[in-house]
Amino acid sequence: MKTSQIKTFLSVVRNGSVAAAARELNRSRTTVSTVLASLEDELGVELFERSGNQLHLTSIGQSILTDCRRFDQVAGQIQARCQHHLSGAESVLRIARDDAIPEDVWRDILRRLKQRFPQTSLSIYLAPPRELPSLVRNQSVDVAYGLMPELMNEGYQWFRELADVRMLTVAAPEHPLSQLKRVTQDDLISQTEITIAYMQDSVLVADSPETANYLAFTQYELIRDAVMDGAGWADLPLPLIAEALRKEQLKTIHHRSARWWKVFSALESEQAQGGAVVGWLANELEAYLETMA
């Protein structure tokens, strides 16, 4: 039994006649009739009752219809997986990332990724920026994306800078720092800083707070929400807070270093380097970040 026979059988079922199936398959009616007859001969049963130019399923034809549809689907999956392999696309990809880019942007990129590479299975892990390099180095993931510390290419990892990301020092509009025409370093130190936390040697630590009075979370999104609630000030990436700034839920404070840059990077393992999916994903992230420059 060949896949071409099953496809022809299903086309005749859909269209109700050999002539209509021939038009759908772009074949001659003689070819469609021959393929259908060969399938019936191989199975030893009649699949259709003929009434003029119309064909109707016999009882046995009806009983195998679901199995034939499943057969056609599995055959399509086998062909797709083989084409996927030949294209150089990864079959499985493990990704770690931070949340410097908004979740709705990530969802849209991943949706389009699955449309382009439907046979690639993805696992995605959200982690603080400073934890990303070790996840790749320890082979926990294949590739990491985020505002991770600048690295030199070493060992079997490849470090790729994708874009500069604007960082802003922000507070809620009603926060004391937002009321000042000029914010000094002493002013910053006197207020609670909200910063990133990460695991270092199995201990949770804060990422370089400028003051002993701080709150630390493992996600930028949690920091953003705490700042909007008035709990303190923070340095946050523009892509994540652009909407809050537009809605005046956050305000950039008047400090000489309130606007600066970090590099959004990709860190790829040896296995991930050169992969079609990894390359496509890096290009999409780079294109998005260019719109936020």
Short mmCIF file of C-alpha atoms in Angstrom, two decimals:
data_model
loop_
_atom_site.label_atom_id
_atom_site.label_comp_id
_atom_site.label_asym_id
_atom_site.label_seq_id
_atom_site.Cartn_x
_atom_site.Cartn_y
_atom_site.Cartn_z
CA MET A 1 0.00 0.00 0.00
CA LYS A 2 1.49 3.31 -1.12
CA THR A 3 0.92 6.81 0.20
CA SER A 4 -0.08 7.89 -3.32
CA GLN A 5 -2.90 5.33 -3.27
CA ILE A 6 -4.19 6.61 0.07
CA LYS A 7 -4.01 10.24 -1.08
CA THR A 8 -5.99 9.33 -4.20
CA PHE A 9 -8.59 7.44 -2.16
CA LEU A 10 -9.04 10.41 0.22
CA SER A 11 -9.29 12.85 -2.69
CA VAL A 12 -12.08 10.80 -4.28
CA VAL A 13 -13.88 10.73 -0.91
CA ARG A 14 -13.61 14.50 -0.58
CA ASN A 15 -14.71 15.26 -4.12
CA GLY A 16 -17.24 12.48 -4.75
CA SER A 17 -16.02 11.65 -8.26
CA VAL A 18 -12.95 10.57 -10.17
CA ALA A 19 -13.10 13.65 -12.41
CA ALA A 20 -13.13 16.08 -9.46
CA ALA A 21 -10.32 14.17 -7.72
CA ALA A 22 -8.27 14.25 -10.92
CA ARG A 23 -8.60 18.03 -11.06
CA GLU A 24 -7.54 18.35 -7.40
CA LEU A 25 -4.56 16.04 -7.86
CA ASN A 26 -3.66 17.47 -11.28
CA ARG A 27 -3.78 14.02 -12.83
CA SER A 28 -5.79 12.41 -15.59
CA ARG A 29 -9.02 10.60 -14.79
CA THR A 30 -7.49 7.41 -16.18
CA THR A 31 -4.56 7.67 -13.75
CA VAL A 32 -6.86 8.27 -10.77
CA SER A 33 -9.10 5.33 -11.75
CA THR A 34 -6.06 3.07 -12.19
CA VAL A 35 -4.60 4.01 -8.79
CA LEU A 36 -7.97 3.50 -7.10
CA ALA A 37 -8.45 0.11 -8.78
CA SER A 38 -4.95 -1.01 -7.75
CA LEU A 39 -5.72 -0.11 -4.12
CA GLU A 40 -8.97 -2.09 -4.21
CA ASP A 41 -7.16 -5.06 -5.79
CA GLU A 42 -4.45 -4.93 -3.12
CA LEU A 43 -6.98 -4.77 -0.29
CA GLY A 44 -9.32 -7.29 -1.92
CA VAL A 45 -12.44 -5.18 -1.35
CA GLU A 46 -14.54 -2.62 -3.19
CA LEU A 47 -14.20 0.80 -1.58
CA PHE A 48 -16.88 2.62 -3.61
CA GLU A 49 -20.30 2.00 -5.05
CA ARG A 50 -20.58 3.60 -8.45
CA SER A 51 -23.71 5.49 -9.45
CA GLY A 52 -23.15 7.22 -12.79
CA ASN A 53 -20.28 9.61 -12.31
CA GLN A 54 -20.69 9.69 -8.54
CA LEU A 55 -18.89 7.44 -6.10
CA HIS A 56 -20.16 6.56 -2.63
CA LEU A 57 -18.23 4.71 0.05
CA THR A 58 -19.10 1.10 0.71
CA SER A 59 -19.41 -0.01 4.31
CA ILE A 60 -15.83 -1.26 4.35
CA GLY A 61 -14.67 1.93 2.65
CA GLN A 62 -16.37 3.94 5.37
CA SER A 63 -14.86 1.79 8.11
CA ILE A 64 -11.27 2.36 6.94
CA LEU A 65 -11.67 6.08 6.20
CA THR A 66 -10.38 7.23 9.60
CA ASP A 67 -7.42 4.88 9.40
CA CYS A 68 -6.56 6.17 5.92
CA ARG A 69 -6.68 9.74 7.12
CA ARG A 70 -4.36 8.81 9.98
CA PHE A 71 -2.08 6.96 7.54
CA ASP A 72 -1.87 10.07 5.35
CA GLN A 73 -1.16 12.29 8.34
CA VAL A 74 1.64 10.05 9.63
CA ALA A 75 3.17 9.84 6.16
CA GLY A 76 3.11 13.63 5.96
CA GLN A 77 4.83 13.87 9.32
CA ILE A 78 7.54 11.45 8.23
CA GLN A 79 8.19 13.46 5.07
CA ALA A 80 8.19 16.73 7.02
CA ARG A 81 10.69 15.42 9.56
CA CYS A 82 13.01 14.27 6.80
CA GLN A 83 12.79 17.63 5.03
CA HIS A 84 13.36 19.32 8.38
CA HIS A 85 16.54 17.30 8.88
CA LEU A 86 17.78 18.04 5.37
CA SER A 87 17.23 21.77 5.90
CA GLY A 88 19.70 21.78 8.81
CA ALA A 89 17.04 22.81 11.34
CA GLU A 90 17.38 21.54 14.88
CA SER A 91 14.95 18.82 16.01
CA VAL A 92 15.14 19.84 19.68
CA LEU A 93 16.29 23.18 21.07
CA ARG A 94 16.69 24.14 24.74
CA ILE A 95 16.61 27.88 25.34
CA ALA A 96 17.35 29.98 28.41
CA ARG A 97 16.47 33.69 28.44
CA ASP A 98 15.94 36.64 30.70
CA ASP A 99 12.86 38.88 30.52
CA ALA A 100 14.43 42.07 29.18
CA ILE A 101 12.15 41.67 26.16
CA PRO A 102 8.37 41.77 26.89
CA GLU A 103 6.51 38.47 27.04
CA ASP A 104 4.11 39.38 24.21
CA VAL A 105 7.09 39.94 21.91
CA TRP A 106 8.57 36.56 22.84
CA ARG A 107 5.20 34.87 22.28
CA ASP A 108 4.91 36.38 18.81
CA ILE A 109 8.48 35.39 17.86
CA LEU A 110 8.00 31.83 19.13
CA ARG A 111 4.66 31.53 17.33
CA ARG A 112 6.32 32.50 14.05
CA LEU A 113 9.26 30.22 14.80
CA LYS A 114 6.93 27.23 15.12
CA GLN A 115 5.21 28.18 11.88
CA ARG A 116 8.55 28.28 10.08
CA PHE A 117 10.08 25.24 11.82
CA PRO A 118 7.05 23.12 12.85
CA GLN A 119 9.14 20.02 13.56
CA THR A 120 11.46 21.74 16.07
CA SER A 121 10.60 21.03 19.70
CA LEU A 122 11.40 23.87 22.10
CA SER A 123 11.99 24.05 25.85
CA ILE A 124 12.36 27.55 27.32
CA TYR A 125 13.75 28.45 30.74
CA LEU A 126 13.47 31.91 32.31
CA ALA A 127 16.54 32.89 34.34
CA PRO A 128 18.33 36.01 35.64
CA PRO A 129 20.95 37.39 33.22
CA ARG A 130 23.97 36.34 35.31
CA GLU A 131 22.80 32.72 35.44
CA LEU A 132 22.59 32.38 31.65
CA PRO A 133 26.29 31.73 30.86
CA SER A 134 26.57 28.88 33.35
CA LEU A 135 23.44 27.23 31.93
CA VAL A 136 25.12 27.04 28.52
CA ARG A 137 28.53 26.16 29.94
CA ASN A 138 27.05 23.28 31.96
CA GLN A 139 25.11 22.09 28.89
CA SER A 140 21.79 22.58 30.66
CA VAL A 141 20.59 24.49 27.59
CA ASP A 142 21.76 24.88 23.99
CA VAL A 143 21.54 28.66 23.74
CA ALA A 144 20.85 31.65 25.99
CA TYR A 145 19.57 35.15 25.23
CA GLY A 146 19.66 38.19 27.48
CA LEU A 147 21.50 41.09 29.08
CA MET A 148 24.20 38.76 30.34
CA PRO A 149 27.69 39.92 31.31
CA GLU A 150 30.06 40.45 28.40
CA LEU A 151 31.98 37.26 27.72
CA MET A 152 34.93 36.23 25.63
CA ASN A 153 34.44 33.34 23.23
CA GLU A 154 36.01 30.45 25.03
CA GLY A 155 35.82 26.68 25.07
CA TYR A 156 32.82 25.45 23.14
CA GLN A 157 30.58 28.51 23.57
CA TRP A 158 30.10 31.26 21.01
CA PHE A 159 29.18 34.73 22.28
CA ARG A 160 27.25 36.94 19.85
CA GLU A 161 26.24 40.53 20.58
CA LEU A 162 22.83 41.20 19.04
CA ALA A 163 22.00 44.79 19.99
CA ASP A 164 22.57 47.60 22.46
CA VAL A 165 19.62 48.03 24.81
CA ARG A 166 18.85 51.34 26.48
CA MET A 167 18.73 51.09 30.27
CA LEU A 168 16.83 53.74 32.23
CA THR A 169 16.83 54.60 35.92
CA VAL A 170 13.16 54.92 36.78
CA ALA A 171 10.73 55.40 39.64
CA ALA A 172 6.99 55.77 40.02
CA PRO A 173 5.73 59.32 39.28
CA GLU A 174 4.82 59.86 42.95
CA HIS A 175 8.14 58.54 44.27
CA PRO A 176 10.36 61.16 46.03
CA LEU A 177 13.12 60.76 43.41
CA SER A 178 10.67 61.64 40.64
CA GLN A 179 9.91 64.94 42.35
CA LEU A 180 13.53 66.13 42.32
CA LYS A 181 14.83 68.37 39.51
CA ARG A 182 18.29 66.92 40.04
CA VAL A 183 19.00 63.54 41.65
CA THR A 184 22.40 63.04 43.25
CA GLN A 185 24.12 59.82 44.21
CA ASP A 186 23.30 60.53 47.84
CA ASP A 187 19.62 60.80 46.87
CA LEU A 188 19.78 57.38 45.24
CA ILE A 189 21.48 55.80 48.23
CA SER A 190 18.86 57.21 50.58
CA GLN A 191 16.06 55.36 48.74
CA THR A 192 15.34 51.66 48.28
CA GLU A 193 16.88 50.19 45.14
CA ILE A 194 15.13 47.30 43.39
CA THR A 195 17.59 45.09 41.56
CA ILE A 196 18.16 41.66 40.02
CA ALA A 197 18.84 38.62 42.20
CA TYR A 198 20.54 35.44 41.03
CA MET A 199 22.05 32.23 42.36
CA GLN A 200 25.82 32.21 42.91
CA ASP A 201 27.40 29.10 44.39
CA SER A 202 23.94 27.98 45.57
CA VAL A 203 23.39 31.29 47.39
CA LEU A 204 20.88 33.94 46.34
CA VAL A 205 22.64 37.28 45.92
CA ALA A 206 21.72 40.74 44.64
CA ASP A 207 23.37 42.06 41.49
CA SER A 208 25.65 44.99 42.49
CA PRO A 209 23.22 47.12 44.51
CA GLU A 210 24.33 50.72 45.00
CA THR A 211 22.81 50.83 48.45
CA ALA A 212 22.48 48.53 51.44
CA ASN A 213 18.73 49.19 51.33
CA TYR A 214 17.43 47.11 48.46
CA LEU A 215 14.86 44.63 47.19
CA ALA A 216 16.07 41.95 44.77
CA PHE A 217 14.02 39.80 42.42
CA THR A 218 15.03 37.24 39.80
CA GLN A 219 13.01 38.88 36.99
CA TYR A 220 12.97 42.35 35.47
CA GLU A 221 9.20 42.14 35.20
CA LEU A 222 8.84 41.75 38.98
CA ILE A 223 11.22 44.68 39.47
CA ARG A 224 9.18 46.81 37.08
CA ASP A 225 5.93 46.03 38.91
CA ALA A 226 7.48 46.80 42.30
CA VAL A 227 8.77 50.14 41.00
CA MET A 228 5.35 51.02 39.61
CA ASP A 229 3.92 50.23 43.06
CA GLY A 230 6.28 52.83 44.52
CA ALA A 231 8.53 50.40 46.39
CA GLY A 232 11.76 51.96 45.10
CA TRP A 233 13.82 52.87 42.04
CA ALA A 234 15.53 50.60 39.53
CA ASP A 235 17.56 50.35 36.35
CA LEU A 236 15.36 48.68 33.73
CA PRO A 237 15.61 47.88 29.99
CA LEU A 238 13.60 50.15 27.72
CA PRO A 239 11.85 47.34 25.76
CA LEU A 240 10.24 46.11 28.98
CA ILE A 241 9.10 49.51 30.27
CA ALA A 242 8.31 51.44 27.08
CA GLU A 243 4.56 51.05 27.52
CA ALA A 244 4.68 51.97 31.23
CA LEU A 245 6.64 55.12 30.34
CA ARG A 246 4.11 56.01 27.67
CA LYS A 247 1.25 55.56 30.14
CA GLU A 248 3.21 57.60 32.72
CA GLN A 249 3.26 54.70 35.16
CA LEU A 250 7.03 55.14 35.35
CA LYS A 251 9.28 58.17 35.10
CA THR A 252 12.96 58.48 34.25
CA ILE A 253 14.64 60.30 37.12
CA HIS A 254 16.94 63.32 36.63
CA HIS A 255 20.24 61.67 37.40
CA ARG A 256 23.39 62.10 35.32
CA SER A 257 23.61 58.34 34.72
CA ALA A 258 19.89 57.66 34.29
CA ARG A 259 20.36 56.67 30.63
CA TRP A 260 22.92 54.08 29.66
CA TRP A 261 23.33 50.92 27.61
CA LYS A 262 23.66 47.18 28.04
CA VAL A 263 24.31 44.59 25.36
CA PHE A 264 21.66 41.99 24.58
CA SER A 265 23.56 38.85 23.55
CA ALA A 266 23.25 35.26 22.48
CA LEU A 267 25.48 32.57 23.92
CA GLU A 268 25.44 29.40 21.85
CA SER A 269 26.81 25.99 22.69
CA GLU A 270 28.94 24.10 20.20
CA GLN A 271 25.95 21.95 19.28
CA ALA A 272 23.76 24.98 18.59
CA GLN A 273 26.24 26.95 16.48
CA GLY A 274 25.19 27.26 12.87
CA GLY A 275 21.72 25.80 13.44
CA ALA A 276 18.95 27.15 11.22
CA VAL A 277 16.56 27.77 14.11
CA VAL A 278 19.18 29.44 16.31
CA GLY A 279 20.20 31.67 13.42
CA TRP A 280 16.62 32.63 12.62
CA LEU A 281 15.84 33.37 16.27
CA ALA A 282 18.91 35.58 16.71
CA ASN A 283 18.00 37.56 13.59
CA GLU A 284 14.42 38.08 14.78
CA LEU A 285 15.56 39.28 18.21
CA GLU A 286 18.11 41.60 16.63
CA ALA A 287 15.48 43.05 14.27
CA TYR A 288 13.07 43.70 17.15
CA LEU A 289 15.72 45.36 19.31
CA GLU A 290 16.72 47.64 16.43
CA THR A 291 13.18 49.06 16.53
CA MET A 292 13.71 49.93 20.21
CA ALA A 293 17.07 51.67 19.74
#
